[in-house]
Tab-separated table of C-alpha atoms in Angstrom:
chain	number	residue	atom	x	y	z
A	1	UNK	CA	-216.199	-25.908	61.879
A	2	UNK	CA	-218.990	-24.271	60.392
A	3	UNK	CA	-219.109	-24.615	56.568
A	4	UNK	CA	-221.230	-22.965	53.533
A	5	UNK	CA	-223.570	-25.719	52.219
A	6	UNK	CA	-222.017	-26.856	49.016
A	7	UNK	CA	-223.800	-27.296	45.671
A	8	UNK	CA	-222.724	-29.199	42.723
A	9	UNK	CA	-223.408	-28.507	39.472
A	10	UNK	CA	-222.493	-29.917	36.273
A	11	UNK	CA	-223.948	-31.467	32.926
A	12	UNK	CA	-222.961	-34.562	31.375
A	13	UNK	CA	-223.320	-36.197	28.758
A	14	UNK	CA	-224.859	-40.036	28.403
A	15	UNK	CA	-221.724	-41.209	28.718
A	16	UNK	CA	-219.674	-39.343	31.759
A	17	UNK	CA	-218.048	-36.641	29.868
A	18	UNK	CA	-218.393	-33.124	30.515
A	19	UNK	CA	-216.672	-32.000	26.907
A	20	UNK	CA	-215.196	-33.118	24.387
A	21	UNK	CA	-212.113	-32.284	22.860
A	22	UNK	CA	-213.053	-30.362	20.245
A	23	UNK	CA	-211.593	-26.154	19.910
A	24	UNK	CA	-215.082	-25.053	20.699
A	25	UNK	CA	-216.985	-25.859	24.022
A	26	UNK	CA	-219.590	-28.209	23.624
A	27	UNK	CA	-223.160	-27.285	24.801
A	28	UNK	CA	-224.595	-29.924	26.891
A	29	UNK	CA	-228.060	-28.440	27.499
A	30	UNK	CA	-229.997	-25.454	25.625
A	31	UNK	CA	-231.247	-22.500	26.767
A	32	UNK	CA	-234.052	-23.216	29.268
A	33	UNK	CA	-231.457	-24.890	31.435
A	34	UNK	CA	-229.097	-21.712	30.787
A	35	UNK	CA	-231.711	-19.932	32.714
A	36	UNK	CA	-232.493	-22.265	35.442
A	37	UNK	CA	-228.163	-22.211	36.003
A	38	UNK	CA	-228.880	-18.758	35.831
A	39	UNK	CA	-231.381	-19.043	38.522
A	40	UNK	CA	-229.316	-20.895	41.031
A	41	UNK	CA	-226.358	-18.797	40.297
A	42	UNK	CA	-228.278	-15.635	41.644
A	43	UNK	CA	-229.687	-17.692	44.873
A	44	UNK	CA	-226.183	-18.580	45.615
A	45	UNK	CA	-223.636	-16.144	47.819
A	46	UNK	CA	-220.548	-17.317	45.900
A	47	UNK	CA	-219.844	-19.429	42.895
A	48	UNK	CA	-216.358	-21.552	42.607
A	49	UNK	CA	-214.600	-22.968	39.371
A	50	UNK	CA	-211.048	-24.532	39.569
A	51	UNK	CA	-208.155	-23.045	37.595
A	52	UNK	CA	-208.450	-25.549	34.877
A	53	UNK	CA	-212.006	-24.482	34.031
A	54	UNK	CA	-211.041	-20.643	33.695
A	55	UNK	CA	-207.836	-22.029	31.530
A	56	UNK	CA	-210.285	-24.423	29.576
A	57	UNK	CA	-213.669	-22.028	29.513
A	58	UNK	CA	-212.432	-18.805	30.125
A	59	UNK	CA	-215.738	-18.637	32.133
A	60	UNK	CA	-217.366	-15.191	33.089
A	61	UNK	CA	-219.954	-16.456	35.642
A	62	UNK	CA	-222.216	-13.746	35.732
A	63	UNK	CA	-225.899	-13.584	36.843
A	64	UNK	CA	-226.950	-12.729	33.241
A	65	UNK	CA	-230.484	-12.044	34.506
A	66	UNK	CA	-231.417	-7.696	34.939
A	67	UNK	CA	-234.273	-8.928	36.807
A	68	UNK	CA	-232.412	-11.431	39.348
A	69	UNK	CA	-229.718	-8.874	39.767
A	70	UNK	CA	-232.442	-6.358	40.723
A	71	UNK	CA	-233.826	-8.837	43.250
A	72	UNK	CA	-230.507	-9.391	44.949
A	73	UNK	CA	-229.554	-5.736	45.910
A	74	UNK	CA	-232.786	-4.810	46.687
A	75	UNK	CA	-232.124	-7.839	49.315
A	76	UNK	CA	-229.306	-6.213	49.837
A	77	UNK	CA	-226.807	-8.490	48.833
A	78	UNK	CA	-224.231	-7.880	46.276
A	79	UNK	CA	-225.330	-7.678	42.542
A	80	UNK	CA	-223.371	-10.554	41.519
A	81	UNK	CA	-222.241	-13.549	43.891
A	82	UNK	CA	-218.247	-13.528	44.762
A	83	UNK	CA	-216.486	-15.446	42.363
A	84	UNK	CA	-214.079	-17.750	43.437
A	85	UNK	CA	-211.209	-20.004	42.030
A	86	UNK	CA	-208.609	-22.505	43.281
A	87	UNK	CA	-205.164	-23.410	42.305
A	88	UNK	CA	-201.899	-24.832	43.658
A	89	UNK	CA	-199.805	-23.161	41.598
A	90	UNK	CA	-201.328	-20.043	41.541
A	91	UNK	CA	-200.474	-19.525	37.779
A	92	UNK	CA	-203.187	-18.131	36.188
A	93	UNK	CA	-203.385	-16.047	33.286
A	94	UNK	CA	-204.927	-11.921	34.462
A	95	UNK	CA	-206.529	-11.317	31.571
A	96	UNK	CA	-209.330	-13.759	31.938
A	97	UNK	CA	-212.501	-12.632	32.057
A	98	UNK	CA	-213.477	-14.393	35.271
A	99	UNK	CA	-211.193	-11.239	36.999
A	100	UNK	CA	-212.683	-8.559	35.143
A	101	UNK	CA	-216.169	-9.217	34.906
A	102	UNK	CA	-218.511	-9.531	37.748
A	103	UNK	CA	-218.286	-8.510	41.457
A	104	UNK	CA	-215.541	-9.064	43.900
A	105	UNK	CA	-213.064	-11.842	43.398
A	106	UNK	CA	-211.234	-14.399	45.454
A	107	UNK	CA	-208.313	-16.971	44.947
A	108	UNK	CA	-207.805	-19.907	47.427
A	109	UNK	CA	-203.833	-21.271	46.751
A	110	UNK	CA	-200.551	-22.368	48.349
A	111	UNK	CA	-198.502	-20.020	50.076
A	112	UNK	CA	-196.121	-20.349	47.132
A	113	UNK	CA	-198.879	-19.896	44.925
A	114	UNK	CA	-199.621	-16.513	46.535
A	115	UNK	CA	-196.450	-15.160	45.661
A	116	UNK	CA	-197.264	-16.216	42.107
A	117	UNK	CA	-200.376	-14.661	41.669
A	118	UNK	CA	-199.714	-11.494	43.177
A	119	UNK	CA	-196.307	-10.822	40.870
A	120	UNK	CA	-198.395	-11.873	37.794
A	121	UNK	CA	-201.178	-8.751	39.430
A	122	UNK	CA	-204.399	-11.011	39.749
A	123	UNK	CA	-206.954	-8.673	40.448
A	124	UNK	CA	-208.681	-10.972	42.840
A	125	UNK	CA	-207.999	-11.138	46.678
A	126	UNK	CA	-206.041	-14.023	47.582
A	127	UNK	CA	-205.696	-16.635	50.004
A	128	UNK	CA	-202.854	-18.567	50.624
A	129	UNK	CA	-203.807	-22.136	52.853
A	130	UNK	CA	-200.116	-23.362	53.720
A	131	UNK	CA	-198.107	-25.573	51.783
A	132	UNK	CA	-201.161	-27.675	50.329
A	133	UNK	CA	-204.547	-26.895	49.818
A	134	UNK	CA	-207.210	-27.904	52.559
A	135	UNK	CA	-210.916	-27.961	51.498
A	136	UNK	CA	-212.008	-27.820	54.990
A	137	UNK	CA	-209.858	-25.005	55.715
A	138	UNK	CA	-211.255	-22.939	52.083
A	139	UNK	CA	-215.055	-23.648	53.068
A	140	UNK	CA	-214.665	-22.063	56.773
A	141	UNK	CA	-212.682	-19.470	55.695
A	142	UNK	CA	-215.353	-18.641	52.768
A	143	UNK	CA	-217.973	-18.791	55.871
A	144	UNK	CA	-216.380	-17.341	58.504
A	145	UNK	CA	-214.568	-14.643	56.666
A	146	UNK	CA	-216.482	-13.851	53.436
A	147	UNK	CA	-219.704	-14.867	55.135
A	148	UNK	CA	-220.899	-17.514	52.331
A	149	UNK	CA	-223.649	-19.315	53.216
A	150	UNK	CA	-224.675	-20.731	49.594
A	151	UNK	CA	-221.599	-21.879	47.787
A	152	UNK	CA	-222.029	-23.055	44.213
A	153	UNK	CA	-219.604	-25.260	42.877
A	154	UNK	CA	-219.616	-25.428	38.592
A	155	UNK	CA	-216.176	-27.092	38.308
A	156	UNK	CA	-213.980	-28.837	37.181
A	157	UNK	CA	-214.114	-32.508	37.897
A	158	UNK	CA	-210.928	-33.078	39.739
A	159	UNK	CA	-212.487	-30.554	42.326
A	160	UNK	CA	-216.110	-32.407	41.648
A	161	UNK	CA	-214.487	-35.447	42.928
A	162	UNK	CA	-212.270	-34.269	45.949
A	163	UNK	CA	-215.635	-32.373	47.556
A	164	UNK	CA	-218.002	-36.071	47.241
A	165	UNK	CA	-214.813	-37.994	48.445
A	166	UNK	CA	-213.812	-35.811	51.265
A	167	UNK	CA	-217.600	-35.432	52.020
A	168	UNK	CA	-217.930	-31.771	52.038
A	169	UNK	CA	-220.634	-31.594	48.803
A	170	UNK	CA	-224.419	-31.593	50.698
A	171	UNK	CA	-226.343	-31.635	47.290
A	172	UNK	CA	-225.463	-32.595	43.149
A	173	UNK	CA	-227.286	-31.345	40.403
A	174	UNK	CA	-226.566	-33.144	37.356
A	175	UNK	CA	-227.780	-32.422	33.812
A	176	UNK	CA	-228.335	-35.527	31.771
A	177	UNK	CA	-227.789	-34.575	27.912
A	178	UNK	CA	-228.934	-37.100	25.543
A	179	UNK	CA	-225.537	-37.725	23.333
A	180	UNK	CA	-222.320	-39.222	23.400
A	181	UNK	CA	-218.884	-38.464	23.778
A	182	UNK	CA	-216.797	-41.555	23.470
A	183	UNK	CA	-213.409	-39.331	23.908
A	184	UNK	CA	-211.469	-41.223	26.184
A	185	UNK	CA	-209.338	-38.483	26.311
A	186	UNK	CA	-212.176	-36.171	27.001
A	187	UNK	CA	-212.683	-34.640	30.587
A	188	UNK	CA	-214.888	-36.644	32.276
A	189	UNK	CA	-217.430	-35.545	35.285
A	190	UNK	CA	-215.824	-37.713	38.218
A	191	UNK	CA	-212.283	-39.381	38.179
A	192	UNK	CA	-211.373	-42.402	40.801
A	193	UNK	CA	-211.824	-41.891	44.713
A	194	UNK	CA	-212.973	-43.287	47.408
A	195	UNK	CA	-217.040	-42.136	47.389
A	196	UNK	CA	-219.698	-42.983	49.530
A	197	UNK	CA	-220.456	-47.060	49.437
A	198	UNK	CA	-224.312	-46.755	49.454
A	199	UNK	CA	-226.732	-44.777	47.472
A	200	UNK	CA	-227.273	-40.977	47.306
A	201	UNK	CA	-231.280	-39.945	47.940
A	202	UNK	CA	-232.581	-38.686	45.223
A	203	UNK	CA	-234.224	-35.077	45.945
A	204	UNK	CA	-235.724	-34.591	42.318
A	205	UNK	CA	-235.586	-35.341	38.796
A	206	UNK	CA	-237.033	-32.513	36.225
A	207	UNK	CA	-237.388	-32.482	32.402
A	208	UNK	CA	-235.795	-29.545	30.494
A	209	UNK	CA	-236.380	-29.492	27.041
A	210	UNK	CA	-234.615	-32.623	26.131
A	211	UNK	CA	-232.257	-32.775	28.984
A	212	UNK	CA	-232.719	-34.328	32.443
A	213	UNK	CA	-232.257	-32.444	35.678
A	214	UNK	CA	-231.368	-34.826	38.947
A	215	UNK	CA	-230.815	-33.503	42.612
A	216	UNK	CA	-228.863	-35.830	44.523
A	217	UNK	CA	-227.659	-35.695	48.153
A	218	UNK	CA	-224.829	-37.709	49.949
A	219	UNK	CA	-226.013	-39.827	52.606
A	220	UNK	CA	-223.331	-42.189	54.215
A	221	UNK	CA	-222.365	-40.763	57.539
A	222	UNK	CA	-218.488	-40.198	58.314
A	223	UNK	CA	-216.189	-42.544	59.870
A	224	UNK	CA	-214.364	-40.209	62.423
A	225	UNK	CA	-214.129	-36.807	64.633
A	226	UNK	CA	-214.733	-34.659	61.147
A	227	UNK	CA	-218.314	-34.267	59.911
A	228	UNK	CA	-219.848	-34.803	56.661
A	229	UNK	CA	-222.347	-32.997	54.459
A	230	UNK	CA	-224.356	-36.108	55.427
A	231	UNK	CA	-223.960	-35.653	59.108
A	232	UNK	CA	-225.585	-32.725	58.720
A	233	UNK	CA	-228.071	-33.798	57.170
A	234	UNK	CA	-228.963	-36.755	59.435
A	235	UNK	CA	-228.620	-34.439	62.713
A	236	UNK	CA	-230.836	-32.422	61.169
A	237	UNK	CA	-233.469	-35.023	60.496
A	238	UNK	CA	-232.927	-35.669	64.441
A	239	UNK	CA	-233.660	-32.232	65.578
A	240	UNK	CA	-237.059	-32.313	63.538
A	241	UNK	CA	-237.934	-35.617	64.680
A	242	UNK	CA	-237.377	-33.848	68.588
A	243	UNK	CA	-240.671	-31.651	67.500
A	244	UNK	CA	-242.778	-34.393	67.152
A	245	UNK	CA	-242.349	-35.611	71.125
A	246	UNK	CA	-245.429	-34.948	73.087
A	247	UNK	CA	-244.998	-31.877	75.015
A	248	UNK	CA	-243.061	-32.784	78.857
A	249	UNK	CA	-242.510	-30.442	81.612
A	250	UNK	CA	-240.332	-33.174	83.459
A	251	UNK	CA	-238.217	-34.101	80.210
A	252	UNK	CA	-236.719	-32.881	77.036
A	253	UNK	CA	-237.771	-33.492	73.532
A	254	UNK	CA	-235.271	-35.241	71.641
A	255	UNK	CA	-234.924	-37.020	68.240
A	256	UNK	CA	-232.837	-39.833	67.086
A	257	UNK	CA	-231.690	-41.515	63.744
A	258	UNK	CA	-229.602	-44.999	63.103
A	259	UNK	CA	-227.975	-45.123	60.050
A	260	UNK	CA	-225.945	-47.493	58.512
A	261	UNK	CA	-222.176	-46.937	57.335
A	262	UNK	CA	-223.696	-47.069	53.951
A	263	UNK	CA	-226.176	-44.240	53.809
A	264	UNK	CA	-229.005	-46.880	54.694
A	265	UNK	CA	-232.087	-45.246	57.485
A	266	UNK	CA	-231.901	-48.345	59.948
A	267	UNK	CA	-234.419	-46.500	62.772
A	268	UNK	CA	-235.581	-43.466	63.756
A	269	UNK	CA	-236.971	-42.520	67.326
A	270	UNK	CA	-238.151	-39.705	69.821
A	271	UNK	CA	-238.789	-39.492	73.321
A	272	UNK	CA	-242.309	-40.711	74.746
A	273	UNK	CA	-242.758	-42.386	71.348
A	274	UNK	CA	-246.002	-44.231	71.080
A	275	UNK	CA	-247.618	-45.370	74.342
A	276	UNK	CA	-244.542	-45.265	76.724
A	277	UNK	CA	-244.234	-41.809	78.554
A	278	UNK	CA	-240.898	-42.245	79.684
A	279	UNK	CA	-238.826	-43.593	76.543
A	280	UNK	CA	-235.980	-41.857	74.984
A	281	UNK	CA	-235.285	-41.127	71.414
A	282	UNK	CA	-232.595	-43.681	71.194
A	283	UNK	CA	-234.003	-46.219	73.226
A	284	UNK	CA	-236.838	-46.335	71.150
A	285	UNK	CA	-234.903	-45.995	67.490
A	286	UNK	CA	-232.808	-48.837	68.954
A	287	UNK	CA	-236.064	-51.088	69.939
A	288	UNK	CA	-236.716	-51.597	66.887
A	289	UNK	CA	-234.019	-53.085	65.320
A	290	UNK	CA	-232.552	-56.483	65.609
A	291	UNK	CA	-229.699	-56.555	68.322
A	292	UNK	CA	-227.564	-58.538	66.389
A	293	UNK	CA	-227.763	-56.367	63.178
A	294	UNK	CA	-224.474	-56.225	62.188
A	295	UNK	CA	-224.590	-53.000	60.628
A	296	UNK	CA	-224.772	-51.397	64.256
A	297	UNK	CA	-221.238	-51.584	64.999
A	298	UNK	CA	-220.427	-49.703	62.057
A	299	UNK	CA	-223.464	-47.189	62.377
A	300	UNK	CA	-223.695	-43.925	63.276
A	301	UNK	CA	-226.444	-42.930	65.834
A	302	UNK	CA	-227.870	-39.122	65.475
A	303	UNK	CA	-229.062	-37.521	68.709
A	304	UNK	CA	-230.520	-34.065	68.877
A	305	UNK	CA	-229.118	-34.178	72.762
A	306	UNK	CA	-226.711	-35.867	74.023
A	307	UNK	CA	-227.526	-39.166	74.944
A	308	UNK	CA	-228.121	-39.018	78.722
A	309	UNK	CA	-225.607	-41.034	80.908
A	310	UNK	CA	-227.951	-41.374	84.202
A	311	UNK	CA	-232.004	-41.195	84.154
A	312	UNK	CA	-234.595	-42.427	87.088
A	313	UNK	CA	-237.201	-43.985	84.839
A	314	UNK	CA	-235.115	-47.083	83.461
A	315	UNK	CA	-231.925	-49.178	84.675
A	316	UNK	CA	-229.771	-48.384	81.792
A	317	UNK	CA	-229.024	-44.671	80.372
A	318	UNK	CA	-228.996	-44.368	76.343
A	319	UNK	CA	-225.634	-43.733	76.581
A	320	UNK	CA	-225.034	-47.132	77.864
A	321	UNK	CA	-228.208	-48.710	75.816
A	322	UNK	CA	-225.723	-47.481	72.502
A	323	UNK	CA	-222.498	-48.972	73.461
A	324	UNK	CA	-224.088	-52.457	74.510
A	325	UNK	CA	-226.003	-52.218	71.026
A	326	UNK	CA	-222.369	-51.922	69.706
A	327	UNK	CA	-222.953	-48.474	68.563
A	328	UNK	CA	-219.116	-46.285	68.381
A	329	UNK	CA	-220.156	-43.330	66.455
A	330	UNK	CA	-222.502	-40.751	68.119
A	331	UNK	CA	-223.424	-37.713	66.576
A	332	UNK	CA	-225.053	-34.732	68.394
A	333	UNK	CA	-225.789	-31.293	68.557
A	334	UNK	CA	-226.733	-29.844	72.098
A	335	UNK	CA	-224.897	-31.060	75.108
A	336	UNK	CA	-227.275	-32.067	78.451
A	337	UNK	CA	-227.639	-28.969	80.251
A	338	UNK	CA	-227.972	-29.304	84.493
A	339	UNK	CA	-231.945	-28.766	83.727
A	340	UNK	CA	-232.700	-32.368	85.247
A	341	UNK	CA	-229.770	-34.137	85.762
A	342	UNK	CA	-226.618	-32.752	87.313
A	343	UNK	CA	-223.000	-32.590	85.602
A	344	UNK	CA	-224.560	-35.145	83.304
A	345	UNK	CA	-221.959	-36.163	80.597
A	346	UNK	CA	-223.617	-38.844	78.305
A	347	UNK	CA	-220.462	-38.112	75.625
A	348	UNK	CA	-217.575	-38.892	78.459
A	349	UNK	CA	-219.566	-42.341	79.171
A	350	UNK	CA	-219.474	-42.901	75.494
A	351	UNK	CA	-216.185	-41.724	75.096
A	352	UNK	CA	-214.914	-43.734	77.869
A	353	UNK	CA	-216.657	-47.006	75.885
A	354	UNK	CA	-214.780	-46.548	72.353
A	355	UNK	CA	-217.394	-44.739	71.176
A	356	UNK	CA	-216.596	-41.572	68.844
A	357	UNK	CA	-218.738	-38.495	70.051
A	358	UNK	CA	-219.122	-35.611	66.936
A	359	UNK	CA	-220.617	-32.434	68.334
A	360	UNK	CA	-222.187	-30.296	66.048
A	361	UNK	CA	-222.920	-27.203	67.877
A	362	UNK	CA	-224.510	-25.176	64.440
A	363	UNK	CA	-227.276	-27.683	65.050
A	364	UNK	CA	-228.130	-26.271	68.765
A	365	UNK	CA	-231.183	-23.743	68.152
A	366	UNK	CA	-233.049	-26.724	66.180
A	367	UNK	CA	-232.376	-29.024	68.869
A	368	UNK	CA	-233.523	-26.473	71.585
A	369	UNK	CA	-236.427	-25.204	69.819
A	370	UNK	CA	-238.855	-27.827	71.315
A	371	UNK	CA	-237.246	-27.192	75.000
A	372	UNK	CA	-237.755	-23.709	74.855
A	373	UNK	CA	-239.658	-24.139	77.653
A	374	UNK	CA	-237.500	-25.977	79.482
A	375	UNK	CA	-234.463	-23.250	79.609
């Protein structure tokens, strides 16, 4: 289901720790980073802190900014972005500021929780998710209901580390202060879990003042039906690469990425690639790789289309190229239309293989963009 892309944003210092455990909350960065948070917070359509954070911080999260404000309503967006919070218990005290400051309000909890927080008068809207809370089921419900397309997550790190682990954060930005903590009862950024085995890309790295700036983004793919931040982000790598086919009136323009289990780019392809008019994305991301790479039965293979399961030009369709490569997770965004090939069904001939077929149909206007003509 269609989720809000999720932002992470925290500041740490040298050593892990978000705070210390000191009365007083201790400022990790000065005021030129203030106002860059500041910044974000007013690009953003929501902003989310766990209960422990408004127990902790007592946080107001306000767009501080006259100016910014200014700019979003005359956008016409709300002044400030919703504020929202999560808890399990649903205990939370009402007199916090983070109810009574800002624009509208909203609480994610258990259905037990809900009974909570509406006899203790919360003045928030609230959510109850079932018996246990369900991240996937918050983030679609924040998009589909409350229409967030921009979610900005400042904390705390319990909730830090179940959005990386469960996949669902598409971007970090971490603030590196220069001191120490050395609290091992301190709160630290990220607890134990099970988090991507590769490396995150790196998207930038900025000086402020005497703190660091670093924009990270997850990029291991997942391992079953349920999509990651990552898998968006490859398909969407895929769907660019389909603009870069020369122009067919015979065949579509697709785009194709391998990547490894661990994050790692193994190929990339698109159709009538080079000097051979008739290849296919993943025929020629898969040429040039080693067949007996071990890291393809483990991979993931991106596909703007659907990988085809017949085609006139070459004895083997890609569908079939992929599962003799070894290839058992296929990620896509547009199934085959009848354009060329009728009842063509390139995910059943996968599916009937072993191979896992992900469909991502929020992907399908990039994917068809180059076809336009086509349709």
């Amino acid at each position: 289901m269609p989720h809000p892309y999720v932002l992470l944003s925290a500041a740490v210092s040298l050593d892990g720790y978000l705070d210390d455990t000191g009365p007083e909350r201790l400022l990790l960065s000065g005021p030129a980073d203030f106002d860059r948070v500041d910044e974000v917070r007013a690009s953003v359509d929501a902003i989310l802190v766990g209960a422990g954070t408004i127990r902790a911080d007592n946080p107001r999260l306000l767009v501080n900014s006259d100016e910014r404000r200014a700019a979003r309503t005359a956008a016409g967006r709300p002044e400030y972005p919703l504020k929202v919070t999560v808890s399990g218990s649903g205990d939370l005290d009402p007199q916090a500021r983070f109810w009574h400051t800002g624009g509208e309000k909203v609480l994610y909890t258990t259905d037990q929780g809900a009974e909570r927080a509406r006899a203790r008068g919360l003045a928030t809207d609230v959510v109850p998710l079932g018996t246990d809370l369900d991240w996937r089921r918050l983030l679609t419900h924040l998009h589909d209901v409350r229409g967030v397309r921009r979610l900005m997550v400042e904390g705390g790190g319990l909730i830090h580390t179940q959005l990386l682990t469960q996949g669902l954060a598409d971007e970090l930005q971490l603030v590196l202060a220069p001191l120490f903590v050395g609290d091992p009862k301190a709160p630290r950024l990220f607890g134990p879990g099970g988090y991507q085995g590769g490396r995150l890309r790196l998207l930038e790295t900025r000086q402020i003042e005497d703190v660091v700036l670093m924009r990270y983004e997850p990029t291991a793919p997942g391992t079953g039906p349920l999509a990651t931040a990552a898998d968006h982000h490859w398909l969407a790598l895929a769907c660019e690469l389909a603009g870069l086919c020369p122009p067919s009136d015979t065949a579509f323009s697709v785009g194709a990425v391998v990547v490894a289990a661990d994050g790692t780019e193994l190929a990339r392809g698109h159709s009538r690639e080079g000097d051979d008019p008739v290849a296919h994305a993943e025929e020629a991301a898969l040429a040039k790789l080693d067949p007996s790479d071990p890291r393809l039965a483990t991979a993931t293979v991106y596909s703007s289309l659907e990988p085809c399961a017949r085609r006139a030009s070459r004895p083997a369709p890609c569908a079939r190229l992929l599962l003799d490569a070894g290839v058992r997770r296929v990620v896509t965004a547009w199934r085959e239309p009848d354009t060329f090939v009728q009842d063509a069904d390139g995910s059943g001939v996968l599916a009937a293989g072993g191979a896992e077929v992900v469909v991502l149909p929020e992907h399908e206007h990039r994917a068809k963009a180059p076809n336009r003509h086509l349709l």
